[in-house]
Short mmCIF file of C-alpha atoms in Angstrom, two decimals:
data_model
loop_
_atom_site.label_atom_id
_atom_site.label_comp_id
_atom_site.label_asym_id
_atom_site.label_seq_id
_atom_site.Cartn_x
_atom_site.Cartn_y
_atom_site.Cartn_z
CA MET A 1 -5.00 -44.01 -90.12
CA LEU A 2 -2.33 -41.99 -88.42
CA ARG A 3 -1.25 -40.65 -91.91
CA SER A 4 -4.78 -39.23 -92.51
CA MET A 5 -5.05 -37.73 -89.26
CA TYR A 6 -1.84 -35.91 -89.54
CA SER A 7 -2.71 -34.78 -93.07
CA GLY A 8 -5.81 -33.30 -91.64
CA ILE A 9 -3.95 -31.72 -88.83
CA SER A 10 -1.60 -30.05 -91.36
CA GLY A 11 -4.70 -28.90 -93.32
CA LEU A 12 -6.06 -27.18 -90.02
CA ARG A 13 -2.71 -25.50 -89.53
CA ASN A 14 -2.64 -24.21 -93.05
CA PHE A 15 -6.24 -23.18 -93.23
CA GLN A 16 -5.85 -21.28 -89.89
CA THR A 17 -2.84 -19.46 -91.23
CA LYS A 18 -5.05 -18.51 -94.46
CA LEU A 19 -7.71 -17.28 -92.00
CA ASP A 20 -5.13 -15.23 -90.13
CA VAL A 21 -3.78 -13.57 -93.27
CA LEU A 22 -7.60 -12.83 -94.44
CA GLY A 23 -8.36 -11.35 -90.90
CA ASN A 24 -5.43 -8.96 -91.23
CA ASN A 25 -6.53 -7.85 -94.81
CA ILE A 26 -9.98 -7.28 -93.51
CA ALA A 27 -8.71 -5.34 -90.55
CA ASN A 28 -6.76 -3.00 -92.71
CA VAL A 29 -9.38 -2.42 -95.35
CA ASN A 30 -9.34 1.31 -94.51
CA THR A 31 -5.42 1.60 -93.95
CA TYR A 32 -3.76 4.04 -96.40
CA GLY A 33 -1.17 2.43 -98.73
CA PHE A 34 -1.93 -1.06 -97.28
CA LYS A 35 -1.12 -4.04 -99.55
CA LYS A 36 -2.97 -7.25 -98.98
CA GLY A 37 -1.61 -10.71 -98.46
CA ARG A 38 -2.30 -14.03 -100.13
CA THR A 39 -1.75 -17.46 -98.67
CA ILE A 40 -0.59 -20.15 -101.14
CA PHE A 41 -0.54 -23.99 -100.25
CA LYS A 42 1.60 -26.77 -101.62
CA ASP A 43 1.55 -30.58 -100.78
CA LEU A 44 3.99 -32.09 -98.38
CA ILE A 45 6.21 -35.09 -99.28
CA SER A 46 4.50 -38.31 -100.62
CA GLN A 47 5.14 -41.55 -99.32
CA THR A 48 5.91 -43.97 -102.18
CA VAL A 49 4.25 -47.27 -101.91
CA ALA A 50 5.49 -48.67 -105.22
CA GLY A 51 7.94 -47.09 -107.75
CA ALA A 52 7.41 -46.54 -111.31
CA SER A 53 8.61 -49.12 -113.79
CA ALA A 54 9.73 -48.50 -117.29
CA PRO A 55 7.78 -49.97 -120.29
CA GLY A 56 9.15 -53.23 -121.89
CA ASP A 57 8.72 -55.21 -125.01
CA ALA A 58 5.83 -57.43 -123.46
CA ARG A 59 4.47 -55.01 -120.93
CA GLY A 60 3.90 -51.29 -120.55
CA GLY A 61 5.25 -48.98 -117.84
CA VAL A 62 3.70 -48.65 -114.44
CA ASN A 63 3.11 -45.33 -112.57
CA PRO A 64 4.38 -44.96 -109.15
CA LYS A 65 1.90 -45.30 -106.30
CA GLN A 66 2.19 -42.70 -103.66
CA VAL A 67 0.30 -41.54 -100.59
CA GLY A 68 0.37 -37.79 -99.81
CA LEU A 69 1.14 -36.71 -96.25
CA GLY A 70 -0.70 -33.29 -96.03
CA SER A 71 -0.02 -29.87 -97.13
CA GLN A 72 2.19 -26.82 -96.15
CA ILE A 73 2.52 -23.01 -96.67
CA ALA A 74 4.09 -22.32 -99.99
CA ALA A 75 3.97 -18.67 -99.82
CA ILE A 76 2.50 -15.79 -98.19
CA ASP A 77 2.52 -13.16 -100.85
CA THR A 78 2.26 -9.39 -100.52
CA LEU A 79 0.23 -8.07 -103.62
CA HIS A 80 1.35 -4.74 -104.65
CA THR A 81 -1.55 -3.90 -106.96
CA GLY A 82 -2.65 -0.38 -106.95
CA GLY A 83 -5.57 0.87 -104.49
CA SER A 84 -8.28 3.26 -105.34
CA THR A 85 -7.54 6.97 -104.52
CA GLN A 86 -9.56 8.97 -102.27
CA PHE A 87 -9.75 12.83 -102.55
CA THR A 88 -8.82 14.79 -99.38
CA GLY A 89 -7.99 18.37 -100.74
CA ASN A 90 -5.15 18.45 -98.29
CA THR A 91 -1.97 19.70 -100.35
CA LEU A 92 0.40 17.24 -98.36
CA ASP A 93 -1.91 14.18 -99.00
CA LEU A 94 0.02 12.38 -101.79
CA ALA A 95 -0.89 9.36 -103.74
CA VAL A 96 1.36 7.51 -106.31
CA ALA A 97 -0.37 6.72 -109.61
CA GLY A 98 1.77 3.93 -110.95
CA ASP A 99 4.99 2.41 -109.52
CA GLY A 100 7.17 3.66 -106.70
CA PHE A 101 7.38 4.17 -103.20
CA PHE A 102 7.84 7.15 -100.85
CA GLN A 103 11.21 7.12 -98.70
CA VAL A 104 11.23 8.08 -95.06
CA MET A 105 14.01 8.15 -92.59
CA GLN A 106 13.70 5.82 -89.55
CA GLY A 107 16.81 6.66 -87.68
CA ASN A 108 19.71 5.89 -89.99
CA GLU A 109 17.63 3.31 -92.11
CA THR A 110 15.66 4.32 -95.21
CA MET A 111 11.95 2.83 -95.03
CA TYR A 112 9.60 2.79 -98.04
CA THR A 113 5.85 3.48 -97.95
CA ARG A 114 2.86 4.02 -100.29
CA ALA A 115 0.94 5.89 -97.54
CA GLY A 116 1.31 9.60 -98.33
CA ASN A 117 -0.49 11.31 -95.44
CA PHE A 118 2.35 13.74 -94.73
CA TYR A 119 2.57 16.88 -92.59
CA MET A 120 4.84 19.85 -91.74
CA ASP A 121 6.55 19.74 -88.32
CA GLY A 122 7.46 22.89 -86.21
CA THR A 123 10.38 23.73 -88.46
CA GLY A 124 8.57 23.12 -91.71
CA ALA A 125 9.84 19.93 -92.56
CA ILE A 126 7.74 17.37 -94.34
CA VAL A 127 7.29 14.25 -92.23
CA ASP A 128 4.95 11.37 -91.90
CA GLY A 129 2.39 10.67 -89.12
CA ASP A 130 5.13 9.39 -86.61
CA GLY A 131 7.66 12.25 -87.45
CA ARG A 132 9.89 10.47 -89.87
CA TYR A 133 11.49 12.91 -92.44
CA VAL A 134 10.17 12.31 -96.12
CA GLN A 135 13.24 12.13 -98.48
CA GLY A 136 14.16 14.49 -101.41
CA GLU A 137 17.25 14.30 -103.52
CA LEU A 138 19.27 16.20 -100.89
CA GLY A 139 17.66 14.77 -97.70
CA LYS A 140 14.67 16.17 -95.88
CA ILE A 141 12.45 18.88 -97.52
CA THR A 142 11.94 22.02 -95.51
CA ILE A 143 9.33 24.71 -96.24
CA PRO A 144 9.80 28.13 -94.68
CA THR A 145 7.18 28.61 -91.85
CA THR A 146 6.66 32.23 -93.35
CA ALA A 147 5.35 30.73 -96.70
CA SER A 148 1.89 32.06 -97.55
CA SER A 149 1.12 28.90 -99.62
CA MET A 150 2.50 25.70 -100.97
CA SER A 151 1.82 22.98 -103.75
CA VAL A 152 3.10 19.70 -104.84
CA GLY A 153 3.61 19.09 -108.64
CA GLN A 154 2.91 15.64 -110.44
CA ASP A 155 6.80 15.15 -110.41
CA GLY A 156 7.05 15.52 -106.68
CA THR A 157 8.44 19.07 -106.86
CA VAL A 158 7.27 21.13 -103.68
CA TYR A 159 6.73 24.73 -104.32
CA TYR A 160 5.86 27.48 -101.95
CA VAL A 161 5.19 31.25 -102.18
CA ASP A 162 7.40 33.47 -99.98
CA LEU A 163 9.75 36.37 -99.84
CA PRO A 164 13.30 35.77 -101.20
CA PRO A 165 16.06 34.88 -98.53
CA GLY A 166 16.67 38.00 -96.17
CA GLY A 167 13.57 39.74 -97.70
CA ALA A 168 11.57 40.16 -94.43
CA ASP A 169 14.61 41.56 -92.67
CA LYS A 170 14.98 44.17 -95.63
CA ILE A 171 11.53 45.24 -95.44
CA ALA A 172 11.50 45.59 -91.67
CA ALA A 173 14.62 47.78 -91.96
CA ALA A 174 12.99 49.90 -94.64
CA GLU A 175 9.89 50.15 -92.56
CA LEU A 176 11.93 51.35 -89.62
CA VAL A 177 13.20 54.20 -91.64
CA PHE A 178 10.21 55.10 -93.53
CA GLU A 179 7.54 55.15 -90.73
CA PRO A 180 8.94 58.10 -88.74
CA ILE A 181 8.88 60.14 -92.01
CA GLU A 182 5.48 58.90 -93.30
CA THR A 183 3.71 59.40 -89.95
CA PRO A 184 3.95 63.28 -89.64
CA PHE A 185 3.62 63.72 -93.45
CA LYS A 186 0.21 61.66 -93.30
CA LYS A 187 -0.96 63.64 -90.32
CA ALA A 188 -0.22 66.85 -92.08
CA GLU A 189 -1.85 65.88 -95.31
CA ALA A 190 -4.90 64.65 -93.22
CA ALA A 191 -5.12 68.01 -91.51
CA LEU A 192 -5.03 69.84 -94.88
CA LYS A 193 -7.66 67.97 -96.45
CA VAL A 194 -9.91 68.50 -93.39
CA ALA A 195 -9.10 72.30 -93.75
CA GLU A 196 -9.78 72.24 -97.36
CA ALA A 197 -13.10 70.61 -96.76
CA ASP A 198 -14.01 73.25 -93.97
CA LEU A 199 -12.91 76.03 -96.42
CA LYS A 200 -15.34 74.49 -99.13
CA LYS A 201 -18.09 74.21 -96.83
CA ALA A 202 -17.51 77.76 -95.57
CA ASP A 203 -17.37 79.27 -99.10
CA ALA A 204 -20.61 77.33 -100.01
CA ASP A 205 -22.22 78.67 -96.85
CA LEU A 206 -21.15 82.15 -97.53
CA LYS A 207 -22.60 82.00 -101.15
CA LYS A 208 -26.11 80.73 -99.77
CA ALA A 209 -26.01 83.68 -97.21
CA ASP A 210 -25.30 86.23 -99.94
CA ALA A 211 -28.08 84.86 -101.99
CA ASP A 212 -30.41 85.00 -99.01
CA LEU A 213 -29.40 88.70 -98.41
CA LYS A 214 -30.17 89.61 -102.00
CA LYS A 215 -33.61 88.08 -101.88
CA ALA A 216 -34.30 89.97 -98.58
CA GLN A 217 -33.14 93.12 -100.14
CA ALA A 218 -35.33 92.53 -103.16
CA LEU A 219 -38.58 92.27 -101.36
CA VAL A 220 -41.09 95.20 -101.89
CA PRO A 221 -41.77 96.81 -99.54
CA ALA A 222 -38.47 96.05 -97.90
CA ASP A 223 -38.27 93.85 -94.79
CA ALA A 224 -35.78 95.56 -92.54
CA ALA A 225 -35.73 92.74 -90.08
CA ALA A 226 -35.11 89.96 -92.71
CA VAL A 227 -32.17 92.25 -94.26
CA THR A 228 -30.63 92.62 -90.82
CA ALA A 229 -30.70 88.84 -89.98
CA ALA A 230 -29.36 87.93 -93.73
CA GLN A 231 -26.37 90.50 -93.13
CA ALA A 232 -25.67 88.83 -89.87
CA VAL A 233 -25.54 85.40 -91.48
CA VAL A 234 -23.23 86.75 -94.21
CA ALA A 235 -20.91 88.26 -91.66
CA THR A 236 -20.74 84.98 -89.77
CA ALA A 237 -20.17 83.02 -93.08
CA THR A 238 -17.38 85.47 -93.86
CA THR A 239 -15.68 85.02 -90.74
CA ALA A 240 -16.01 81.12 -91.00
CA LYS A 241 -14.44 81.35 -94.39
CA GLY A 242 -11.58 83.38 -93.27
CA THR A 243 -10.67 81.00 -90.36
CA ALA A 244 -10.90 78.13 -92.78
CA ALA A 245 -8.67 79.72 -95.29
CA THR A 246 -6.15 80.50 -92.45
CA ALA A 247 -6.25 76.77 -91.51
CA VAL A 248 -5.64 75.74 -95.01
CA THR A 249 -2.60 78.22 -95.16
CA THR A 250 -1.45 76.87 -91.84
CA ALA A 251 -1.69 73.14 -92.95
CA THR A 252 -0.07 73.75 -96.16
CA GLY A 253 2.86 75.41 -94.32
CA VAL A 254 3.31 72.39 -92.31
CA LEU A 255 2.90 69.93 -95.11
CA THR A 256 5.11 71.59 -97.75
CA PRO A 257 8.43 70.99 -96.00
CA LEU A 258 7.66 67.48 -95.42
CA ARG A 259 6.77 66.62 -98.87
CA GLY A 260 10.33 66.51 -100.23
CA PRO A 261 11.75 64.03 -97.53
CA TYR A 262 8.63 62.08 -97.68
CA ASN A 263 8.92 61.55 -101.43
CA THR A 264 12.63 60.65 -101.22
CA ALA A 265 11.82 58.05 -98.34
CA LYS A 266 8.79 56.62 -100.08
CA ASN A 267 10.65 55.96 -103.46
CA ALA A 268 13.37 54.03 -101.42
CA TYR A 269 10.75 52.15 -99.56
CA ASP A 270 8.89 51.29 -102.67
CA LYS A 271 12.14 50.01 -104.33
CA VAL A 272 12.81 47.86 -101.34
CA MET A 273 9.08 46.31 -101.59
CA SER A 274 9.47 45.76 -105.28
CA ASP A 275 12.82 44.01 -104.92
CA ASN A 276 11.41 41.71 -102.17
CA THR A 277 7.87 40.50 -103.44
CA ALA A 278 6.78 37.00 -102.57
CA THR A 279 7.52 34.63 -105.42
CA LEU A 280 6.96 30.94 -106.29
CA GLN A 281 10.09 28.98 -105.04
CA GLU A 282 11.11 25.33 -104.81
CA ALA A 283 11.61 23.64 -101.66
CA GLY A 284 12.92 20.43 -103.17
CA GLN A 285 11.70 17.24 -105.11
CA ILE A 286 10.33 14.16 -103.24
CA GLN A 287 12.60 11.20 -104.39
CA MET A 288 10.71 7.97 -105.29
CA ALA A 289 12.14 4.19 -104.98
CA LYS A 290 11.26 1.01 -106.84
CA PHE A 291 12.37 -2.60 -106.65
CA SER A 292 12.60 -5.31 -109.27
CA ASN A 293 10.61 -7.57 -106.82
CA PRO A 294 8.49 -5.48 -104.59
CA GLY A 295 6.82 -8.57 -103.06
CA GLY A 296 10.12 -9.31 -101.51
CA LEU A 297 9.81 -6.40 -99.31
CA GLU A 298 9.36 -7.02 -95.56
CA LYS A 299 6.37 -5.39 -93.75
CA THR A 300 7.38 -3.65 -90.52
CA GLY A 301 4.33 -2.17 -89.42
CA GLY A 302 3.18 1.52 -89.59
CA ASN A 303 2.62 1.36 -93.36
CA LEU A 304 6.43 0.86 -93.83
CA PHE A 305 8.39 -1.69 -95.90
CA ARG A 306 12.06 -2.70 -95.60
CA GLN A 307 14.47 -3.76 -98.16
CA THR A 308 15.36 -7.51 -98.06
CA ALA A 309 17.77 -9.62 -99.95
CA ASN A 310 15.14 -10.88 -102.28
CA SER A 311 13.57 -7.58 -103.21
CA GLY A 312 16.33 -6.36 -105.33
CA GLU A 313 18.46 -3.33 -105.24
CA VAL A 314 16.64 -0.06 -104.80
CA VAL A 315 16.27 2.05 -107.86
CA THR A 316 15.77 5.80 -106.94
CA GLY A 317 14.30 8.44 -109.09
CA PHE A 318 11.43 10.89 -109.28
CA ALA A 319 7.71 10.81 -110.38
CA LEU A 320 7.21 10.78 -114.02
CA ASP A 321 10.60 9.38 -114.71
CA GLN A 322 10.81 6.35 -116.86
CA GLY A 323 9.20 3.44 -114.68
CA PHE A 324 7.79 5.68 -112.12
CA GLY A 325 4.19 6.91 -111.49
CA LYS A 326 3.09 10.37 -110.93
CA THR A 327 2.47 12.01 -107.80
CA GLU A 328 -1.12 13.29 -107.18
CA SER A 329 -1.62 16.03 -104.52
CA GLY A 330 -4.80 16.00 -102.36
CA PHE A 331 -5.45 12.36 -102.81
CA LEU A 332 -4.60 9.26 -100.77
CA GLU A 333 -4.11 5.79 -102.05
CA MET A 334 -6.53 3.36 -100.08
CA SER A 335 -5.97 -0.21 -99.32
CA ASN A 336 -6.06 -2.71 -102.23
CA VAL A 337 -8.19 -5.13 -100.17
CA ASP A 338 -11.39 -6.10 -101.93
CA LEU A 339 -14.03 -7.10 -99.13
CA ALA A 340 -16.28 -9.27 -101.53
CA GLU A 341 -13.02 -11.27 -102.36
CA GLU A 342 -11.74 -11.60 -98.88
CA PHE A 343 -15.24 -12.66 -97.57
CA THR A 344 -15.31 -15.24 -100.37
CA GLU A 345 -11.96 -16.55 -99.52
CA MET A 346 -12.95 -16.71 -95.80
CA ILE A 347 -15.85 -19.06 -96.74
CA VAL A 348 -13.56 -21.33 -98.54
CA ALA A 349 -11.12 -21.32 -95.79
CA GLN A 350 -13.77 -22.14 -93.20
CA ARG A 351 -15.16 -25.02 -95.29
CA GLY A 352 -11.50 -26.26 -95.89
CA PHE A 353 -11.08 -26.06 -92.11
CA GLN A 354 -14.20 -27.91 -91.58
CA ALA A 355 -13.40 -30.66 -94.03
CA ASN A 356 -10.05 -31.12 -92.34
CA THR A 357 -11.56 -31.71 -88.98
CA ARG A 358 -13.83 -34.28 -90.64
CA ILE A 359 -10.69 -36.21 -91.87
CA ILE A 360 -9.70 -36.33 -88.12
CA THR A 361 -12.95 -37.34 -86.75
CA THR A 362 -13.59 -39.95 -89.41
CA SER A 363 -9.92 -41.44 -88.79
CA ASP A 364 -10.75 -41.54 -85.13
CA GLU A 365 -14.03 -43.51 -85.68
CA ILE A 366 -12.24 -46.04 -87.84
CA LEU A 367 -9.68 -46.50 -85.18
CA GLN A 368 -12.30 -46.98 -82.53
CA GLU A 369 -13.77 -49.69 -84.75
CA LEU A 370 -10.32 -51.45 -84.95
CA VAL A 371 -9.94 -51.41 -81.31
CA ASN A 372 -13.46 -52.82 -80.85
CA LEU A 373 -12.44 -55.84 -82.92
CA LYS A 374 -10.82 -57.21 -79.72
CA ARG A 375 -14.35 -57.68 -78.20
#
């Protein structure tokens, strides 16, 4: 009876462990890059009641007679099957379609993850949510904070659009030289345009006044008052046109000596600007890692894995290389937990746990009957 009770106890412990693993899977159903666990049982040592005997001439062989002593945990596997991808549209949200892990630095130790929700820190370096640097071939990858845009290719190459090195300083220096020359030239140019517009209007007004005067003079009988009024308008328009013409002459005199220095300075400024236009540049390439036995990696929390003695040696490379998957920008890999499967396994574990409790209670009832034999 005691053997059956202890067998039941071992079953209770094992199914409790399985429920713990299932609970952890369900708790992480929405954790990016999470890989679910699986509990495997195996039987304990069996007590041999009678050994096996070999067959002879007169009698056949006999199998051994053994009583099992319960079960134990054979393995708690981590299943590295791919999870579904979720579209986010964020450039630094990266998912690996295929094999491979991202590498991040935790102190001096390299850790591995499938969770690609990355960010830029204050210096422009690409980091994970806890500030660990994402590793490229030459270490951390930094994007200039002056970059106007960025993207990540399927091979993990990080691109950005920015001025060439030192371009901002060259442009600032050119603007410092050009602005004192440009400002008075633009001001004189604007004044000339206003004067020319005034002259054009004054000329139109004079033409209209002349036409009105001719109409007044052509009346029969002549209207002396109308002629006098038209002549006054013509005189005023003539004066206005003269004033406007003088203003044009004055503005032209101011603008003309400024034009040569302005053109020279503008040509120099335009050359600096053309030599320092924003272009597409590379910040680095995200390096990937893989293992011959990813199931041998140790979970350390925070969506991270650590290399162990049984995971095999790390093999580094890049997305789209032989044996590595591709990097998808704007997507995140979801957990590979299947809720329907987990709930089904939970029901099986619950019933297994319940059945093992029945073994204990039944054994207890039999022991009670044996004790009652004394009466």
